[in-house]
Amino acid sequence: MSEEKKSLNFIEQIIEEDLANGIGKNNLRFRFPPEPNGYLHIGHTKAIGISFGLGEKYNAPVNLRFDDTNPAKEEQEYVDAIKEDITWLGYKWDKELYSSDYFQQLYDWSIQFIKEGKAYVDSQSSEAMAEQKGTPTQPGVDSPYRNRSVEENLDLFNRMKNGEFDEGAHILRAKIDMKHPNMLMRDPIMYRILKKHHHRTGDAWCIYPMYDWTHGESDYIEQISHSLCSLEFKPHRELYNWFKNQVYDYSKNDYPMLPKQREFARLNLSYTIMSKRKLLQLVEEGIVKGWDDPRMPTISGLRRRGYTPAAIRKFVETVGVAKRDNVIDVSLLEFCIREDLNKTAPRVMAVLDPVKLVITNYPEGKEEWLEAENNQEDEDAGFRKVPFSKELYIERDDFKEEANSKYFRLSLGKEVRLKNAYIIKGESVVKDVNGNISEIHCTYDADSLSGTGTEASLRKVKGTLHWVSIKHAKKAEVREYDRLFMDEAPDSHQDIDFMEFINPNSLKIVDAFVEPSLLDAKIGDRFQFQRLGYFSVDKDTTSNHLIFNKIVGLRDTWSKQEAIQETNKPSAKVNQSQQNLPQRKAIDIIQQLGKKYTNLPEDKQLKTKTEIQELAENVTYEELSPLFAIATKKVGTRIAAMITLGVLLNKGLQKTPEINEFIQKALDDSDPLLRAEAEAIK
RNA sequence: UGGCUUAUGGUGUAACUGGCAACACGUCUGGUUUUGGUCCAGAAGAGUCUAGGUUCGAGCCCUAGUAAGCCAACCA
């Protein structure tokens, strides 16, 4: 019954239009065409999500087609990895296909091209051809071989195919137009000689077709209705259509439908890179430990890190599809994985940075197995037992000898609850020779055990801490990851290499203590370490060495608060606090006040004006002058700027030509308020 | 000096044939809470790149600018 109509993205709109024009729902067919020369990454999931998503939406088949026309770079290993990744994401392809399946058909069409004078063999060096090709702003010139006879072309091409020539000796080019404004149309190469072993066709061919000649025709042969790719292929569309129209002439009876290429903006993620080449560099230079290193944006990396397919699919869906360049904030990816895991991950306790806690009034040698809820977000998750004893580990961060009332954790003389256990009170500390805390001593309220329902157990205390019993705790290695790059867009700088931004501290390994129930954890299992974050069991785990990857931390408003308080300390300079803090510059507030100015009732306008005048005392001319260029229709902002300017002039600012121009323009404006303000200071 | 594409809060995406600029993330309040998590309630933040034009009315249509991206591999 929910009539909620979701707005369509531009590709869906095109499809709806085509459907309305009678294309026929059964003729819809999509494809995902990876080149098997590297691992899939989060950027590919967008392309995968679009084409496979469309397949699901319209109940149409989606082919998985490996674009394997370059035997020099492509390998079976990548084919296997790509299939695994797509399957893991939960998508099902209709047919598994390879461009190399069409080599014979492509070859046959090429012969027809040659016979009809639409293609010719060129025998120049690549340098010579590059020169003749011209530049985006200069037209190219014809190759001296452009007008070879059909017979000669046929003979040469046949001998190319038979392996009679070395690589680079000849190529086959389409004959289009060397002066075409689109450089791709300047007699593009269709075939080059490559005496390489192909992962599927072996040594059957020593000429291999180029992308443009192969891709569109593969779409055509498979009768793909909509061929979706990223924006940088937009210029290729013209050539795609040209090739398509030629072969359509030959084969319209076998293949009646003409595919349609459309382009969308690729996904960029802040603080990461997406280029396969650069990702490979990280692997080869040992910056990361492999394609599936949990810091890598590859699908295999995310999988090993502990991301779920559901989270990644949600992410891609949320990101949307459009044509403008974009940079998605990683916080959105993190949100998606937290949202998923919050509902599904069992809660456990683990201490990553331990400090010893002794409960002085708890009986020596006593141990209790306390009831703990596995996941309060999931009623079916059940309960488990966790061991409790006199000596525990808690997080070093969870104790301060003295603390203000904002600190909800343990400090001397204050009470907190130990999760699933008792309320304790900080009593004293033991320090080593360096003054570091080695033990915290506390007392517990024996009647306050969680879940007993006693009055003491129901007492409200400000904080709750996680803990593990020293005697029962198991050691585990925890790998905490930080972003790989320190720059928001590491590969977008012309003059700085992306490697310069590598974060040297992207991996932190800690020895942690975890509750004993985790001994049963299997590789790939995901948990929430309470109050810390989500973690998954890494595949390096062995029977006697448990290893966890930190997937993502819990949302942490406290650490943000703390950071703000830190910079807010009286010692911090007022001036510098203006930069990093919520406190905004006077000019910004003035601008904001200005926006609403014209809508305000008169008395409020007066009040706002005084406010602006006060703020203006702290504004410099350099801050104000950009506002002179503000759009004419932003009258309010101009008024605010005018009022501010008045204050500055009063303080002795000399009029400049820019100022005069700004005032004059206001005097000529249709808005009376603006005119009045300009009049006042002119 | 060319061609193509794009321009909406900090980020991303909407706004059906012109009609109160919406949603998500992020940020900030407050409430609930045995996770400073979750959940709940709320707030701030955009005059839709600029200048003109058409119109009762423009983010959307028209004109001219500006800015950004892509295009010169025997890569895909």
Tab-separated table of N, CA, C and O (backbone and C1' of nucleotides) in Angstrom, chain B residues 25-75:
chain	number	residue	atom	x	y	z
B	25	C	P	21.331	9.618	8.886
B	25	C	O5'	22.847	9.882	8.466
B	25	C	C5'	23.696	8.805	8.101
B	25	C	C4'	25.020	9.335	7.612
B	25	C	C3'	25.785	10.210	8.592
B	25	C	O3'	26.501	9.440	9.534
B	25	C	C1'	25.772	11.237	6.479
B	26	G	P	26.658	9.969	11.035
B	26	G	O5'	27.425	11.357	10.833
B	26	G	C5'	28.799	11.373	10.469
B	26	G	C4'	29.249	12.793	10.259
B	26	G	C3'	29.029	13.739	11.430
B	26	G	O3'	30.058	13.602	12.396
B	26	G	C1'	28.304	14.778	9.452
B	27	U	P	29.713	13.789	13.931
B	27	U	O5'	29.363	15.347	14.010
B	27	U	C5'	30.356	16.312	13.735
B	27	U	C4'	29.782	17.699	13.884
B	27	U	C3'	29.032	17.951	15.184
B	27	U	O3'	29.911	18.231	16.255
B	27	U	C1'	27.758	18.767	13.376
B	28	C	P	29.573	17.654	17.709
B	28	C	O5'	28.435	18.654	18.189
B	28	C	C5'	28.695	20.052	18.226
B	28	C	C4'	27.413	20.794	18.494
B	28	C	C3'	26.610	20.296	19.685
B	28	C	O3'	27.121	20.797	20.900
B	28	C	C1'	25.171	20.625	17.855
B	29	U	P	26.860	19.977	22.262
B	29	U	O5'	25.531	20.667	22.764
B	29	U	C5'	24.358	19.966	22.656
B	29	U	C4'	23.177	20.815	22.982
B	29	U	C3'	22.283	20.093	23.994
B	29	U	O3'	22.481	20.575	25.296
B	29	U	C1'	21.139	20.355	21.935
B	30	G	P	22.723	19.475	26.429
B	30	G	O5'	21.283	18.807	26.607
B	30	G	C5'	20.207	19.586	27.086
B	30	G	C4'	18.903	18.895	26.811
B	30	G	C3'	18.774	17.484	27.355
B	30	G	O3'	18.513	17.429	28.740
B	30	G	C1'	17.944	17.554	25.158
B	31	G	P	18.908	16.090	29.555
B	31	G	O5'	17.842	15.013	29.038
B	31	G	C5'	16.475	15.170	29.356
B	31	G	C4'	15.671	14.048	28.754
B	31	G	C3'	16.095	12.641	29.151
B	31	G	O3'	15.609	12.263	30.420
B	31	G	C1'	15.758	12.721	26.823
B	32	U	P	16.425	11.194	31.296
B	32	U	O5'	16.228	9.830	30.504
B	32	U	C5'	14.940	9.245	30.384
B	32	U	C4'	15.028	7.994	29.551
B	32	U	C3'	16.070	6.984	30.006
B	32	U	O3'	15.600	6.196	31.096
B	32	U	C1'	16.229	7.266	27.667
B	33	U	P	16.636	5.776	32.236
B	33	U	O5'	17.647	4.828	31.469
B	33	U	C5'	17.215	3.594	30.922
B	33	U	C4'	18.334	2.975	30.126
B	33	U	C3'	19.642	2.802	30.897
B	33	U	O3'	19.627	1.618	31.667
B	33	U	C1'	20.079	3.747	28.763
B	34	U	P	19.926	1.654	33.222
B	34	U	O5'	21.353	0.965	33.385
B	34	U	C5'	22.510	1.760	33.256
B	34	U	C4'	23.621	0.908	32.709
B	34	U	C3'	23.218	0.057	31.529
B	34	U	O3'	24.304	0.016	30.615
B	34	U	C1'	24.130	-1.303	33.213
B	35	U	P	24.226	0.959	29.349
B	35	U	O5'	25.606	0.627	28.659
B	35	U	C5'	26.790	0.572	29.432
B	35	U	C4'	27.973	0.854	28.533
B	35	U	C3'	27.852	2.171	27.763
B	35	U	O3'	29.152	2.693	27.562
B	35	U	C1'	28.002	0.383	26.256
B	36	G	P	29.533	4.087	28.197
B	36	G	O5'	29.093	5.165	27.123
B	36	G	C5'	27.798	5.710	27.081
B	36	G	C4'	27.824	7.061	26.410
B	36	G	C3'	28.549	7.070	25.085
B	36	G	O3'	27.989	8.103	24.261
B	36	G	C1'	29.694	8.448	26.613
B	37	G	P	26.751	7.743	23.286
B	37	G	O5'	26.984	6.298	22.631
B	37	G	C5'	27.973	6.105	21.636
B	37	G	C4'	27.786	4.755	20.996
B	37	G	C3'	26.432	4.545	20.318
B	37	G	O3'	26.424	5.021	18.995
B	37	G	C1'	26.885	2.722	21.740
B	38	U	P	25.146	5.678	18.390
B	38	U	O5'	24.008	4.568	18.592
B	38	U	C5'	23.987	3.408	17.765
B	38	U	C4'	22.867	2.499	18.208
B	38	U	C3'	21.476	3.099	18.103
B	38	U	O3'	20.961	2.994	16.793
B	38	U	C1'	21.730	2.045	20.205
B	39	C	P	20.119	4.176	16.177
B	39	C	O5'	18.847	4.243	17.128
B	39	C	C5'	17.929	3.161	17.207
B	39	C	C4'	16.928	3.419	18.295
B	39	C	C3'	16.255	4.779	18.210
B	39	C	O3'	15.151	4.758	17.329
B	39	C	C1'	17.025	4.432	20.412
B	40	C	P	14.793	6.054	16.472
B	40	C	O5'	14.120	6.997	17.563
B	40	C	C5'	12.980	6.567	18.288
B	40	C	C4'	12.632	7.596	19.329
B	40	C	C3'	12.608	9.035	18.838
B	40	C	O3'	11.399	9.354	18.202
B	40	C	C1'	13.817	8.928	20.856
B	41	A	P	11.331	10.432	17.041
B	41	A	O5'	11.506	11.790	17.857
B	41	A	C5'	10.497	12.211	18.763
B	41	A	C4'	10.947	13.452	19.477
B	41	A	C3'	11.405	14.596	18.586
B	41	A	O3'	10.333	15.337	18.048
B	41	A	C1'	12.932	14.307	20.359
B	42	G	P	10.505	16.024	16.610
B	42	G	O5'	11.677	17.079	16.850
B	42	G	C5'	11.389	18.354	17.358
B	42	G	C4'	12.625	19.036	17.862
B	42	G	C3'	13.493	19.762	16.839
B	42	G	O3'	12.905	20.959	16.363
B	42	G	C1'	14.848	18.699	18.441
B	43	A	P	13.312	21.511	14.936
B	43	A	O5'	14.722	22.163	15.247
B	43	A	C5'	14.834	23.211	16.206
B	43	A	C4'	16.270	23.602	16.369
B	43	A	C3'	16.972	24.031	15.093
B	43	A	O3'	16.711	25.387	14.790
B	43	A	C1'	18.346	22.516	16.281
B	44	A	P	16.721	25.901	13.307
B	44	A	O5'	18.287	26.101	13.082
B	44	A	C5'	19.024	27.008	13.893
B	44	A	C4'	20.495	26.753	13.709
B	44	A	C3'	20.973	26.859	12.266
B	44	A	O3'	21.224	28.206	11.906
B	44	A	C1'	21.818	24.884	13.231
B	45	G	P	20.756	28.728	10.483
B	45	G	O5'	21.739	27.941	9.515
B	45	G	C5'	23.152	28.158	9.599
B	45	G	C4'	23.861	27.102	8.812
B	45	G	C3'	23.389	26.974	7.366
B	45	G	O3'	24.045	27.911	6.549
B	45	G	C1'	23.515	24.834	8.356
B	46	A	P	23.208	28.884	5.641
B	46	A	O5'	22.831	27.968	4.401
B	46	A	C5'	23.903	27.451	3.593
B	46	A	C4'	23.376	27.288	2.194
B	46	A	C3'	22.586	28.481	1.694
B	46	A	O3'	23.415	29.389	1.046
B	46	A	C1'	21.536	26.392	1.146
B	47	G	P	24.003	30.182	0.240
B	47	G	O5'	22.968	31.403	0.210
B	47	G	C5'	22.496	31.910	-0.992
B	47	G	C4'	21.125	31.375	-1.287
B	47	G	C3'	20.547	31.975	-2.563
B	47	G	O3'	19.802	30.960	-3.200
B	47	G	C1'	19.145	32.444	-0.723
B	48	U	P	20.045	31.037	-4.848
B	48	U	O5'	20.631	29.607	-5.166
B	48	U	C5'	21.973	29.273	-4.796
B	48	U	C4'	22.253	27.885	-5.310
B	48	U	C3'	22.176	27.790	-6.828
B	48	U	O3'	23.144	26.852	-7.259
B	48	U	C1'	20.564	26.368	-5.856
B	49	C	P	23.902	27.056	-8.599
B	49	C	O5'	24.923	28.241	-8.330
B	49	C	C5'	25.874	28.175	-7.269
B	49	C	C4'	27.025	29.069	-7.608
B	49	C	C3'	26.628	30.372	-8.276
B	49	C	O3'	26.273	31.361	-7.340
B	49	C	C1'	28.357	29.346	-9.512
B	50	U	P	25.175	32.449	-7.719
B	50	U	O5'	25.986	33.395	-8.703
B	50	U	C5'	27.116	34.116	-8.241
B	50	U	C4'	27.629	34.993	-9.356
B	50	U	C3'	26.582	35.849	-10.038
B	50	U	O3'	26.340	37.044	-9.324
B	50	U	C1'	27.893	34.761	-11.672
B	51	A	P	24.923	37.711	-9.394
B	51	A	O5'	24.894	38.302	-10.867
B	51	A	C5'	25.839	39.289	-11.248
B	51	A	C4'	25.632	39.663	-12.688
B	51	A	C3'	24.172	39.866	-13.079
B	51	A	O3'	23.703	41.131	-12.690
B	51	A	C1'	25.257	38.528	-14.694
B	52	G	P	22.149	41.415	-12.722
B	52	G	O5'	21.932	41.607	-14.269
B	52	G	C5'	20.655	41.440	-14.794
B	52	G	C4'	20.753	41.221	-16.275
B	52	G	C3'	19.445	40.755	-16.887
B	52	G	O3'	18.602	41.866	-17.151
B	52	G	C1'	21.157	39.311	-17.573
B	53	G	P	17.099	41.763	-16.588
B	53	G	O5'	16.441	40.776	-17.649
B	53	G	C5'	16.570	41.085	-19.032
B	53	G	C4'	16.205	39.888	-19.869
B	53	G	C3'	14.807	39.333	-19.647
B	53	G	O3'	13.814	40.096	-20.298
B	53	G	C1'	16.380	37.556	-19.808
B	54	U	P	12.346	40.162	-19.670
B	54	U	O5'	11.746	38.741	-20.049
B	54	U	C5'	11.581	38.361	-21.419
B	54	U	C4'	11.007	36.967	-21.502
B	54	U	C3'	9.784	36.732	-20.624
B	54	U	O3'	8.599	37.189	-21.248
B	54	U	C1'	11.322	34.956	-20.345
B	55	U	P	7.552	38.050	-20.399
B	55	U	O5'	7.029	37.025	-19.315
B	55	U	C5'	6.304	35.863	-19.711
B	55	U	C4'	6.044	34.987	-18.517
B	55	U	C3'	5.419	35.711	-17.320
B	55	U	O3'	4.013	35.830	-17.449
B	55	U	C1'	7.233	34.344	-16.593
B	56	C	P	3.339	37.193	-16.990
B	56	C	O5'	3.426	37.162	-15.397
B	56	C	C5'	3.091	38.329	-14.643
B	56	C	C4'	3.045	37.972	-13.185
B	56	C	C3'	4.204	37.136	-12.696
B	56	C	O3'	5.326	37.946	-12.362
B	56	C	C1'	2.187	36.159	-11.954
B	57	G	P	6.783	37.458	-12.775
B	57	G	O5'	6.957	36.115	-11.938
B	57	G	C5'	7.123	36.173	-10.519
B	57	G	C4'	7.103	34.801	-9.930
B	57	G	C3'	8.178	33.860	-10.448
B	57	G	O3'	9.401	34.069	-9.791
B	57	G	C1'	6.089	32.752	-10.407
B	58	A	P	10.753	33.803	-10.560
B	58	A	O5'	10.720	32.239	-10.871
B	58	A	C5'	10.761	31.267	-9.821
B	58	A	C4'	11.841	30.242	-10.111
B	58	A	C3'	13.248	30.816	-10.104
B	58	A	O3'	14.143	29.809	-9.668
B	58	A	C1'	12.777	29.968	-12.227
B	59	G	P	14.394	29.591	-8.132
B	59	G	O5'	15.564	28.497	-8.120
B	59	G	C5'	16.869	28.847	-8.559
B	59	G	C4'	17.588	27.623	-9.052
B	59	G	C3'	17.093	27.093	-10.395
B	59	G	O3'	17.765	27.725	-11.464
B	59	G	C1'	17.208	25.331	-8.824
B	60	C	P	17.013	28.054	-12.784
B	60	C	O5'	16.514	26.643	-13.322
B	60	C	C5'	17.445	25.622	-13.683
B	60	C	C4'	16.685	24.380	-14.041
B	60	C	C3'	15.778	24.546	-15.241
B	60	C	O3'	15.853	23.405	-16.076
B	60	C	C1'	14.520	23.840	-13.355
B	61	C	P	16.674	23.548	-17.415
B	61	C	O5'	15.759	24.563	-18.252
B	61	C	C5'	14.725	24.082	-19.090
B	61	C	C4'	14.201	25.201	-19.946
B	61	C	C3'	15.280	26.122	-20.519
B	61	C	O3'	15.846	25.597	-21.697
B	61	C	C1'	13.561	27.428	-19.566
B	62	C	P	17.377	25.923	-22.052
B	62	C	O5'	17.283	27.430	-22.557
B	62	C	C5'	16.558	27.753	-23.733
B	62	C	C4'	16.737	29.225	-24.043
B	62	C	C3'	18.173	29.700	-24.020
B	62	C	O3'	18.829	29.451	-25.252
B	62	C	C1'	16.840	31.181	-22.745
B	63	U	P	20.409	29.217	-25.265
B	63	U	O5'	20.975	30.684	-25.025
B	63	U	C5'	20.709	31.707	-25.967
B	63	U	C4'	21.345	32.998	-25.513
B	63	U	C3'	22.794	32.876	-25.055
B	63	U	O3'	23.704	32.863	-26.142
B	63	U	C1'	21.581	34.166	-23.484
B	64	A	P	25.093	32.103	-25.967
B	64	A	O5'	25.882	33.098	-25.018
B	64	A	C5'	26.156	34.428	-25.453
B	64	A	C4'	26.770	35.210	-24.320
B	64	A	C3'	27.953	34.538	-23.640
B	64	A	O3'	29.145	34.702	-24.372
B	64	A	C1'	26.470	35.355	-21.995
B	65	G	P	30.421	33.858	-23.976
B	65	G	O5'	30.888	34.632	-22.672
B	65	G	C5'	31.661	33.946	-21.724
B	65	G	C4'	31.654	34.717	-20.452
B	65	G	C3'	32.429	34.022	-19.355
B	65	G	O3'	33.780	34.439	-19.386
B	65	G	C1'	30.248	34.471	-18.582
B	66	U	P	34.905	33.340	-19.363
B	66	U	O5'	34.871	32.891	-17.827
B	66	U	C5'	35.023	33.872	-16.805
B	66	U	C4'	34.719	33.253	-15.464
B	66	U	C3'	35.382	31.916	-15.207
B	66	U	O3'	36.724	32.053	-14.789
B	66	U	C1'	33.106	31.793	-14.592
B	67	A	P	37.780	30.923	-15.131
B	67	A	O5'	37.371	29.779	-14.108
B	67	A	C5'	37.469	29.985	-12.707
B	67	A	C4'	36.837	28.837	-11.981
B	67	A	C3'	37.366	27.470	-12.377
B	67	A	O3'	38.558	27.147	-11.701
B	67	A	C1'	35.001	27.429	-12.363
B	68	A	P	39.566	26.115	-12.360
B	68	A	O5'	38.813	24.732	-12.158
B	68	A	C5'	38.719	24.148	-10.866
B	68	A	C4'	37.843	22.927	-10.925
B	68	A	C3'	38.318	21.831	-11.869
B	68	A	O3'	39.324	21.030	-11.306
B	68	A	C1'	36.012	22.216	-12.199
B	69	G	P	40.383	20.316	-12.270
B	69	G	O5'	39.543	19.124	-12.900
B	69	G	C5'	39.060	18.077	-12.063
B	69	G	C4'	38.166	17.175	-12.858
B	69	G	C3'	38.782	16.590	-14.115
B	69	G	O3'	39.595	15.480	-13.832
B	69	G	C1'	36.629	17.408	-14.606
B	70	C	P	40.838	15.165	-14.771
B	70	C	O5'	40.137	14.575	-16.070
B	70	C	C5'	39.398	13.360	-15.998
B	70	C	C4'	38.712	13.101	-17.308
B	70	C	C3'	39.617	13.109	-18.529
B	70	C	O3'	40.312	11.895	-18.690
B	70	C	C1'	37.681	14.370	-18.977
B	71	C	P	41.768	11.916	-19.350
B	71	C	O5'	41.436	12.210	-20.867
B	71	C	C5'	40.699	11.260	-21.638
B	71	C	C4'	40.501	11.789	-23.028
B	71	C	C3'	41.768	12.244	-23.741
B	71	C	O3'	42.449	11.142	-24.305
B	71	C	C1'	40.053	13.841	-24.047
B	72	A	P	43.954	10.866	-23.886
B	72	A	O5'	44.731	11.455	-25.146
B	72	A	C5'	44.477	10.910	-26.427
B	72	A	C4'	45.562	11.347	-27.349
B	72	A	C3'	46.987	11.229	-26.792
B	72	A	O3'	47.485	9.927	-27.019
B	72	A	C1'	46.668	13.371	-27.704
B	73	A	P	48.611	9.345	-26.083
B	73	A	O5'	48.756	8.055	-26.994
B	73	A	C5'	47.910	6.968	-26.820
B	73	A	C4'	48.726	5.765	-26.442
B	73	A	C3'	48.003	4.504	-26.818
B	73	A	O3'	48.915	3.650	-27.494
B	73	A	C1'	48.507	4.553	-24.479
B	74	C	P	49.213	4.062	-29.054
B	74	C	O5'	49.000	2.600	-29.580
B	74	C	C5'	47.793	1.930	-29.312
B	74	C	C4'	48.056	0.455	-29.202
B	74	C	C3'	49.020	0.091	-28.088
B	74	C	O3'	48.623	-1.164	-27.566
B	74	C	C1'	49.894	-0.588	-30.152
B	75	C	P	48.752	-1.379	-25.957
B	75	C	O5'	47.823	-0.228	-25.351
B	75	C	C5'	46.458	-0.452	-25.140
B	75	C	C4'	46.230	-0.883	-23.710
B	75	C	C3'	44.803	-1.173	-23.352
B	75	C	O3'	44.482	-2.500	-23.719
B	75	C	C1'	45.779	0.212	-21.700
